[in-house]
mmCIF file of C-alpha atoms and ligand atoms in Angstrom:
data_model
loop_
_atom_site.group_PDB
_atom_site.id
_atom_site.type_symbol
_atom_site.label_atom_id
_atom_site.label_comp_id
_atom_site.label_asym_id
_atom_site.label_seq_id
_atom_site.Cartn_x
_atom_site.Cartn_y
_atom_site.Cartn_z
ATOM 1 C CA UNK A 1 6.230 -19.960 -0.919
ATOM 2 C CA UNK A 2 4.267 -16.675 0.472
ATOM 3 C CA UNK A 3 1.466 -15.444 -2.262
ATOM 4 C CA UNK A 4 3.458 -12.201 -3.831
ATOM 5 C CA UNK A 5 2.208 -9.184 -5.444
ATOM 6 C CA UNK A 6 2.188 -9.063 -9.760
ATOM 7 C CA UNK A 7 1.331 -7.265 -11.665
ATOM 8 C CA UNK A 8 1.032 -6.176 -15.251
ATOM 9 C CA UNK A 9 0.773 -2.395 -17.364
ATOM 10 C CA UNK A 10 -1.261 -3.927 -20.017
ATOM 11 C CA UNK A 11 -1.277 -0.634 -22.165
ATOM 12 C CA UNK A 12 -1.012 2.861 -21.507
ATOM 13 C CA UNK A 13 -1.425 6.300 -23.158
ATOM 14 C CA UNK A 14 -3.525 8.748 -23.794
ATOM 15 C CA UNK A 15 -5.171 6.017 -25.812
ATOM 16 C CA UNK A 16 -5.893 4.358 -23.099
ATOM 17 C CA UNK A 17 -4.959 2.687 -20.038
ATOM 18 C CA UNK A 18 -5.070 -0.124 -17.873
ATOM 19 C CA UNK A 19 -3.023 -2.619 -14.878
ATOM 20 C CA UNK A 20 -3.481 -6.044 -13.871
ATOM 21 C CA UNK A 21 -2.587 -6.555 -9.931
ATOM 22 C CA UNK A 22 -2.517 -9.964 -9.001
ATOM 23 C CA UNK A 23 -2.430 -11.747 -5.670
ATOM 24 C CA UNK A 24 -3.127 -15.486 -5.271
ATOM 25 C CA UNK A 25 -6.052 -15.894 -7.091
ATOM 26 C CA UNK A 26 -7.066 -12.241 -7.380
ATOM 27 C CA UNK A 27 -6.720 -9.836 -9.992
ATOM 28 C CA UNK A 28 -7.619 -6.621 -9.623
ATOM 29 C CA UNK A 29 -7.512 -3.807 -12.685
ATOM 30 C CA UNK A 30 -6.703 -0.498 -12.329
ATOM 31 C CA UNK A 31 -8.258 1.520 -14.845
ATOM 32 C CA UNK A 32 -10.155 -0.032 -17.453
ATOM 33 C CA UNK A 33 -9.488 2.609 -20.492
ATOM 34 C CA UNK A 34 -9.414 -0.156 -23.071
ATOM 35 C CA UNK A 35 -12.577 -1.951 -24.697
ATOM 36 C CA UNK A 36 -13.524 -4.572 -22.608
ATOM 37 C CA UNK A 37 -12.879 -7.058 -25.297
ATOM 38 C CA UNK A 38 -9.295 -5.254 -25.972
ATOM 39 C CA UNK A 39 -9.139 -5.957 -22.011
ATOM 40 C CA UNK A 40 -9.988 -9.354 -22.020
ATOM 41 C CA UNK A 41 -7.230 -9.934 -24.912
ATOM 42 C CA UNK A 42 -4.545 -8.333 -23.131
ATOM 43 C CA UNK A 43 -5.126 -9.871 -20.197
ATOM 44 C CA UNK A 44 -5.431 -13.627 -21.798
ATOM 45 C CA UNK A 45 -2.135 -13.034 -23.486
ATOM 46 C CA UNK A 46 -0.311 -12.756 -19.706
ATOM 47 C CA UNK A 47 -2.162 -16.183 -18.598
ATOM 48 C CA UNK A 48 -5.058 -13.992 -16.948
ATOM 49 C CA UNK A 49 -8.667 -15.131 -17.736
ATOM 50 C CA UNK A 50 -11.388 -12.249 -17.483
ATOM 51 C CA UNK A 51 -13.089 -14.568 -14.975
ATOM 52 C CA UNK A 52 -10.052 -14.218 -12.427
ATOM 53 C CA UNK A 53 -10.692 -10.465 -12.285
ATOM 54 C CA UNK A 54 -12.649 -9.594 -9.332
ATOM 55 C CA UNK A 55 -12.423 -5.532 -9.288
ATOM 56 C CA UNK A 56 -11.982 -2.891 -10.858
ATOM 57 C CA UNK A 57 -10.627 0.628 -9.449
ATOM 58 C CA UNK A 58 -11.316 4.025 -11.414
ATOM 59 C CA UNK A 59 -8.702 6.937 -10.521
ATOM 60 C CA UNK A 60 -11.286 9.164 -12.267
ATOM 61 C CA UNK A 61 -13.469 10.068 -14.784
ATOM 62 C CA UNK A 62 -11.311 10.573 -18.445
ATOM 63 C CA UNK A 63 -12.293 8.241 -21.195
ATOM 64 C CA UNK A 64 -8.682 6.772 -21.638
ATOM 65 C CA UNK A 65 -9.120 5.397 -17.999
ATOM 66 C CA UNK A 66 -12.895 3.900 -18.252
ATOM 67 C CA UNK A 67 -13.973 3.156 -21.304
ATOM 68 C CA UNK A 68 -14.304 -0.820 -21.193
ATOM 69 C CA UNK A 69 -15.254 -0.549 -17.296
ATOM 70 C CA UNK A 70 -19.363 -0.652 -17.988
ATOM 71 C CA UNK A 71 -18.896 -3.436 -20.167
ATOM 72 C CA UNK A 72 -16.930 -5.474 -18.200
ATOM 73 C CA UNK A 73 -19.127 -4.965 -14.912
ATOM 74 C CA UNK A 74 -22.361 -6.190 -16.802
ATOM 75 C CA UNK A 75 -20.749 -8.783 -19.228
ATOM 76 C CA UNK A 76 -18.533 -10.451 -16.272
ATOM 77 C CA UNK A 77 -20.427 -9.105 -12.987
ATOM 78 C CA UNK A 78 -17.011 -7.372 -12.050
ATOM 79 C CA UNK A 79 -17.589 -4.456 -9.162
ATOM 80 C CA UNK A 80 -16.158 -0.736 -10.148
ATOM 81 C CA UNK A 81 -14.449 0.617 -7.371
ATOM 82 C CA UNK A 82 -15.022 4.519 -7.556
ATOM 83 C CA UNK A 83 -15.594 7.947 -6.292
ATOM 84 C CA UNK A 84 -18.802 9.325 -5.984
ATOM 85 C CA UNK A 85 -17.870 12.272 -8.289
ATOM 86 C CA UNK A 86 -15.993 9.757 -10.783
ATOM 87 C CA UNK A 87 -19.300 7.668 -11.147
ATOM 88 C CA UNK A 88 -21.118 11.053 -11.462
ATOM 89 C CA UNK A 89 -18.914 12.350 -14.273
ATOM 90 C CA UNK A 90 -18.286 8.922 -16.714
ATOM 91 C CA UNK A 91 -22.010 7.913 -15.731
ATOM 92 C CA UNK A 92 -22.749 8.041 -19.691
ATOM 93 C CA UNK A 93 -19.601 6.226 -20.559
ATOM 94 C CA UNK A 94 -20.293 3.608 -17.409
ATOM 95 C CA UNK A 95 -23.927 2.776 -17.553
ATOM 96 C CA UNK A 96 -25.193 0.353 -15.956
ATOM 97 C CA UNK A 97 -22.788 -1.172 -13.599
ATOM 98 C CA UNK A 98 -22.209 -2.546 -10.157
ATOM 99 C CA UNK A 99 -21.269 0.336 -7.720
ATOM 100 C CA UNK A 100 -18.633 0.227 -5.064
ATOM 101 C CA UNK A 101 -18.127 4.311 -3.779
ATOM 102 C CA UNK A 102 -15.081 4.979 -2.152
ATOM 103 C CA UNK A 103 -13.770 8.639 -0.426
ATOM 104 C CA UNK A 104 -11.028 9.615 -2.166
ATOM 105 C CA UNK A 105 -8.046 10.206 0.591
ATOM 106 C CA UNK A 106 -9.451 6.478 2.301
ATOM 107 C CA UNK A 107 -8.945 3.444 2.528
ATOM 108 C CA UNK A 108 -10.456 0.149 2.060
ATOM 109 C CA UNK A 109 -10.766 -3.726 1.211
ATOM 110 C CA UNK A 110 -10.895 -5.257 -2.075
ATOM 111 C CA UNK A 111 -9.729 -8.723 -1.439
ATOM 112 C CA UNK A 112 -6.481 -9.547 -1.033
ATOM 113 C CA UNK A 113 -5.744 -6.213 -0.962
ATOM 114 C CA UNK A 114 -5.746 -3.420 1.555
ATOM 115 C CA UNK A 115 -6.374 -0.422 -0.750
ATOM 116 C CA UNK A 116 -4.929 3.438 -0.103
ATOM 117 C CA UNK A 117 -6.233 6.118 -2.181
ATOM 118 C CA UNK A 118 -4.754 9.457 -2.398
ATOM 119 C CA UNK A 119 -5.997 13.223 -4.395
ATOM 120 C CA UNK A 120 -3.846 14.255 -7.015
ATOM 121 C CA UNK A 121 -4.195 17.130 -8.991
ATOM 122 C CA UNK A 122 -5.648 17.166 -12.964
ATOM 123 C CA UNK A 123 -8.512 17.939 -14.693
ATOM 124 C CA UNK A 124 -11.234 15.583 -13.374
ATOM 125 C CA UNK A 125 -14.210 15.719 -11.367
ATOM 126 C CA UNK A 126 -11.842 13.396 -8.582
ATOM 127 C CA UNK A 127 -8.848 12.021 -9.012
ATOM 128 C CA UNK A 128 -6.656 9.483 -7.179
ATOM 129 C CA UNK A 129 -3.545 7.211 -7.298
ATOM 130 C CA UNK A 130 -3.619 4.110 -5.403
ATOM 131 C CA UNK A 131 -1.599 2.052 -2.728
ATOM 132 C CA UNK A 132 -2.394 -1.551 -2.764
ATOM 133 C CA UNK A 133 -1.078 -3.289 0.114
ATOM 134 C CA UNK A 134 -1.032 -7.214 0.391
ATOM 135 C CA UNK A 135 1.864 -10.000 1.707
ATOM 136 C CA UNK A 136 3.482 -6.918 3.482
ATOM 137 C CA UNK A 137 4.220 -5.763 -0.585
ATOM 138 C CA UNK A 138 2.998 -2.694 -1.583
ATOM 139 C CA UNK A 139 2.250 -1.794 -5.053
ATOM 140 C CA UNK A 140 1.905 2.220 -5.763
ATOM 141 C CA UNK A 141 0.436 3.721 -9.156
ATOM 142 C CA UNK A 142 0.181 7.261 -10.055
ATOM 143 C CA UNK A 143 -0.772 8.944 -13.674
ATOM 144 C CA UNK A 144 -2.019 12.155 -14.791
ATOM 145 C CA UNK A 145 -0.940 14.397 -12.375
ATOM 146 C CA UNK A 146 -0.781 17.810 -12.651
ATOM 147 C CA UNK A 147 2.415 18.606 -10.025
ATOM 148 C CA UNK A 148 3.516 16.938 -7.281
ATOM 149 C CA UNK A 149 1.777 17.164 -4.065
ATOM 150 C CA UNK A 150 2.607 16.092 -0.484
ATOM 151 C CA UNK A 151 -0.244 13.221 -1.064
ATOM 152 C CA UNK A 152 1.744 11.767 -3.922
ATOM 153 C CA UNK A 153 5.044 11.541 -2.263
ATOM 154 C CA UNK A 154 3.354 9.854 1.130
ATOM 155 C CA UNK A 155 1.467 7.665 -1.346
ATOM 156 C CA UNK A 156 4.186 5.986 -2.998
ATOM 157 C CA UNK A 157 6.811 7.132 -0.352
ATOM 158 C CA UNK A 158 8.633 2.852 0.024
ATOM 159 C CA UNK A 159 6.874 1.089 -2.372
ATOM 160 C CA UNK A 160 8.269 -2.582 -3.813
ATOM 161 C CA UNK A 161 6.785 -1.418 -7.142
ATOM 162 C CA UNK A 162 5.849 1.868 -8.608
ATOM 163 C CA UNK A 163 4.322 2.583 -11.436
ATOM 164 C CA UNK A 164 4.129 6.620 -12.169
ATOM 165 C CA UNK A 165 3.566 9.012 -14.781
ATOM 166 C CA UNK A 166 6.079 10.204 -17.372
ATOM 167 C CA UNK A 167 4.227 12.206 -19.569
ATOM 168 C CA UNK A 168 6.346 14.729 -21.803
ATOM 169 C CA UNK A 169 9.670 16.052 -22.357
ATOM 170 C CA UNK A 170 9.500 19.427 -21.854
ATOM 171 C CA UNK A 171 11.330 20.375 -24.895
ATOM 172 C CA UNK A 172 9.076 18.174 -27.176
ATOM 173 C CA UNK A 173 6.226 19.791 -25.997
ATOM 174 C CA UNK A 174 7.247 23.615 -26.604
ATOM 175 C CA UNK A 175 8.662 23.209 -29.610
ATOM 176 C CA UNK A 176 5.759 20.467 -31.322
ATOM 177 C CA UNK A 177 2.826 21.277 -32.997
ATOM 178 C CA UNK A 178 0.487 21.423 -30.001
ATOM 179 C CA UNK A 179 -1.518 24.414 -30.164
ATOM 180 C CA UNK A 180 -0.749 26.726 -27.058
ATOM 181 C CA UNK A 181 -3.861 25.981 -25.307
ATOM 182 C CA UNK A 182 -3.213 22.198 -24.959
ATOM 183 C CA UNK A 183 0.328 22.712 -24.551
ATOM 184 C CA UNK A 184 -0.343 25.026 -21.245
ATOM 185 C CA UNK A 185 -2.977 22.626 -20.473
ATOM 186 C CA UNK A 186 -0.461 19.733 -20.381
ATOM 187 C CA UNK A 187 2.271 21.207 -18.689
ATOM 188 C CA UNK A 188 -0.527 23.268 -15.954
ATOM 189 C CA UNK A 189 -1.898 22.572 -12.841
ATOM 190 C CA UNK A 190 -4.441 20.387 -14.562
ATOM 191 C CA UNK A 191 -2.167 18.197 -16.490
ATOM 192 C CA UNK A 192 0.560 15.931 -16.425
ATOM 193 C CA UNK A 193 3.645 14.937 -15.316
ATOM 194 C CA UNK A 194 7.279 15.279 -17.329
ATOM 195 C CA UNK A 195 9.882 13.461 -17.439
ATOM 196 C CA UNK A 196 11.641 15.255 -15.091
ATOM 197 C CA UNK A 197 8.980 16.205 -12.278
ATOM 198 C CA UNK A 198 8.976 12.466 -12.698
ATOM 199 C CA UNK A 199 12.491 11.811 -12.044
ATOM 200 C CA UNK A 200 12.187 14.553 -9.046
ATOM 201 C CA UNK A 201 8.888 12.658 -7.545
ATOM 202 C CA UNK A 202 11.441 9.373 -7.819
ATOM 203 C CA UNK A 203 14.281 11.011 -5.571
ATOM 204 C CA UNK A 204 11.466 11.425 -2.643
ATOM 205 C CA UNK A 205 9.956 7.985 -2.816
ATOM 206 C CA UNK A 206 12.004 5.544 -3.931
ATOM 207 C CA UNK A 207 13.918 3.606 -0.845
ATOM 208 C CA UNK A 208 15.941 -0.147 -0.712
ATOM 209 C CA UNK A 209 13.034 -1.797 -0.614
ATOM 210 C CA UNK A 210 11.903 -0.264 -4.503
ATOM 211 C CA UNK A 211 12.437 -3.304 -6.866
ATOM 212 C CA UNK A 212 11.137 -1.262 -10.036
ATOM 213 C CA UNK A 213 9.823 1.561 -11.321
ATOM 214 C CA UNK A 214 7.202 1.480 -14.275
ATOM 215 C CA UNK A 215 7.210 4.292 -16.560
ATOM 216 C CA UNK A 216 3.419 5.659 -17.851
ATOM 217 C CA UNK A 217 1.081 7.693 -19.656
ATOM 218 C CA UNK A 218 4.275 8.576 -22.204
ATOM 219 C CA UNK A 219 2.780 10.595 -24.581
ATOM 220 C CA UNK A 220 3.075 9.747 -28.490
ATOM 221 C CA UNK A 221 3.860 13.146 -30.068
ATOM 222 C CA UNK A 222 5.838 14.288 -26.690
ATOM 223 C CA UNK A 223 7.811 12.007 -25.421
ATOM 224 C CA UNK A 224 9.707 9.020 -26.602
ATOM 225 C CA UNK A 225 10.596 5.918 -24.256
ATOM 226 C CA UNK A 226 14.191 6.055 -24.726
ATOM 227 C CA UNK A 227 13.614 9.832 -23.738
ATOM 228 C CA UNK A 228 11.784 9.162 -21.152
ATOM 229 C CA UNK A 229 13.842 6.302 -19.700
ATOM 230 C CA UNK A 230 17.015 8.608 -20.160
ATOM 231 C CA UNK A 231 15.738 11.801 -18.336
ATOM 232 C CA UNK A 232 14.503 9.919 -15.424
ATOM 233 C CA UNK A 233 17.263 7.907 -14.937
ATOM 234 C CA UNK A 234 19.811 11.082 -15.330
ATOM 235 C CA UNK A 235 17.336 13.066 -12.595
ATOM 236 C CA UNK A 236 17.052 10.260 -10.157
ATOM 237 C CA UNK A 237 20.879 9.168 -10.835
ATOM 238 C CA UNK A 238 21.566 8.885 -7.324
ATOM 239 C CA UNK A 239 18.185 7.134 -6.057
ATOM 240 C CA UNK A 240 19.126 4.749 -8.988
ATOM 241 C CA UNK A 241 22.794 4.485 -7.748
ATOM 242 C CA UNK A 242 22.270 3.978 -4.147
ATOM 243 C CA UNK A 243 18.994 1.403 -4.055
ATOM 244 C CA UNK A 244 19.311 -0.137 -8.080
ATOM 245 C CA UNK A 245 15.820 -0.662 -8.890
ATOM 246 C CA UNK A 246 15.076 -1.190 -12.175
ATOM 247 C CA UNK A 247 13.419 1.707 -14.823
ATOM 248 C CA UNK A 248 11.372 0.196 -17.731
ATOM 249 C CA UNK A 249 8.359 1.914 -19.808
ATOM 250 C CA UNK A 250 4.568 1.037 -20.735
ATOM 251 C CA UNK A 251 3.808 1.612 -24.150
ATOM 252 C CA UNK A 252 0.129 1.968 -25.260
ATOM 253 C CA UNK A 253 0.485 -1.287 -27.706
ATOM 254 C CA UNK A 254 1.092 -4.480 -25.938
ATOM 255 C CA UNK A 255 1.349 -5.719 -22.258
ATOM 256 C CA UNK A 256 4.498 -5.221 -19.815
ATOM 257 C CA UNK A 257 6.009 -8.256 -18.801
ATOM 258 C CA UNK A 258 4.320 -9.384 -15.464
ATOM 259 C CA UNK A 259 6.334 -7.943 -12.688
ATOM 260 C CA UNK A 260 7.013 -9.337 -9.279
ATOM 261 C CA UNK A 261 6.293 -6.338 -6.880
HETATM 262 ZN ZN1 ZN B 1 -5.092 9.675 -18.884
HETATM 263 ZN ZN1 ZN B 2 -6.870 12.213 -17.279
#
């Protein structure tokens, strides 16, 4: 049987966040916004050891995306694949660490995988989503994003497997008891992604090939998951019609399932 893509959302929020992409006997994490030994944990209660891991990639610099990433380079000699500016920015929160710089808007190897990177816009020194290719399977993953951009449709545009922000229902978030500052700072260029623009981003990149679509970054006092699942699948009713993949959510507490891309 041909190696495959899996993968895993082992926890995301603005509490942090962090997936497991596996292919043979590779593992590759994308974000690392967890303790290390919160990590390590997750990742052992999927079958992965911490020893299979053999990369890490940063989208950027936010503490919910790097917090365990220092520890884990020095404990378990894992390379952090990251922007200049991202290294720059979470240097105090890094430390000490192995160093692998990569251009955001490039491309590059981290074994098995062919890796894509591409801007999107929030509040970070750089930020990126990524396209890992492998097996002819590609695996596309996209969170905090301010709007949509062209970069973010081409980046996911015919992915197997998707996994993309869903931050807040728009309602939720007007009426809570966010004070105006963060609420415009959510919903801004700087921000994140609703459930809708969500849904919209979905109806421009999904195609027959899309097995599933991943749900992340919900928020906790925003958003809910049935919500979430309900919005998107109402907005991208057609997409969902026409191709059938299927919708399910990350939630910051416990692991996904692991997906076949
Ligand atoms: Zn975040
Ligand atoms: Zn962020």
């Amino acid at each position: 049987m041909p190696l495959a893509i899996e993968f895993s959302v082992l926890g995301s929020s603005s509490g942090g966040n962090c997936t497991a992409v596996r292919c043979g006997g590779s593992v590759i994490l994308v974000d690392a916004g967890f303790t290390a030994k919160e990590i390590a944990g997750r990742l052992s209660g999927i079958g992965i050891g911490i020893d299979e891991v053999s990369g890490v990639l940063l989208t950027h610099d936010h503490i919910d995306h790097v917090r365990g990433a220092g520890v884990l380079s020095r404990r378990h000699g894992i390379p952090i694949h990251a922007a200049r500016q991202t290294f720059c920015a979470a240097e105090r929160a890094l430390g000490c660490c192995e160093k692998s710089y990569f251009e955001c808007g490039g491309e590059f190897e981290a074994w098995p995988f062919n890796v894509r990177t591409f801007p999107l816009p929030h509040d970070a020194a750089s930020h990126c989503g990524f396209r890992l290719e492998a097996q002819k399977t590609s695996f596309g993953l996209a969170t905090d994003i301010g709007y949509a951009t062209p970069a973010l449709i081409e980046g996911l545009r015919d992915c197997d497997s998707i996994v993309l922000e869903s931050n807040y229902d728009f309602d939720m978030l007007e009426n809570g008891p966010y004070p105006y500052f963060l609420k415009k700072r959510i919903a801004g260029e700087g921000g994140h992604l609703s459930n809708r623009e969500c849904g919209e981003v979905l109806n421009e990149v999904v195609c027959k090939r899309t097995n599933r679509v991943v749900l992340a970054h919900l928020s906790q006092n925003n958003n809910t998951e049935p919500l979430a699942r309900a919005t998107v699948s109402s907005v991208a009713h057609r997409a969902l019609c026409e191709f059938g993949f299927k919708i399910h959510a990350a939630n910051p507490f416990e692991p996904t399932p692991v997906f076949r891309a």
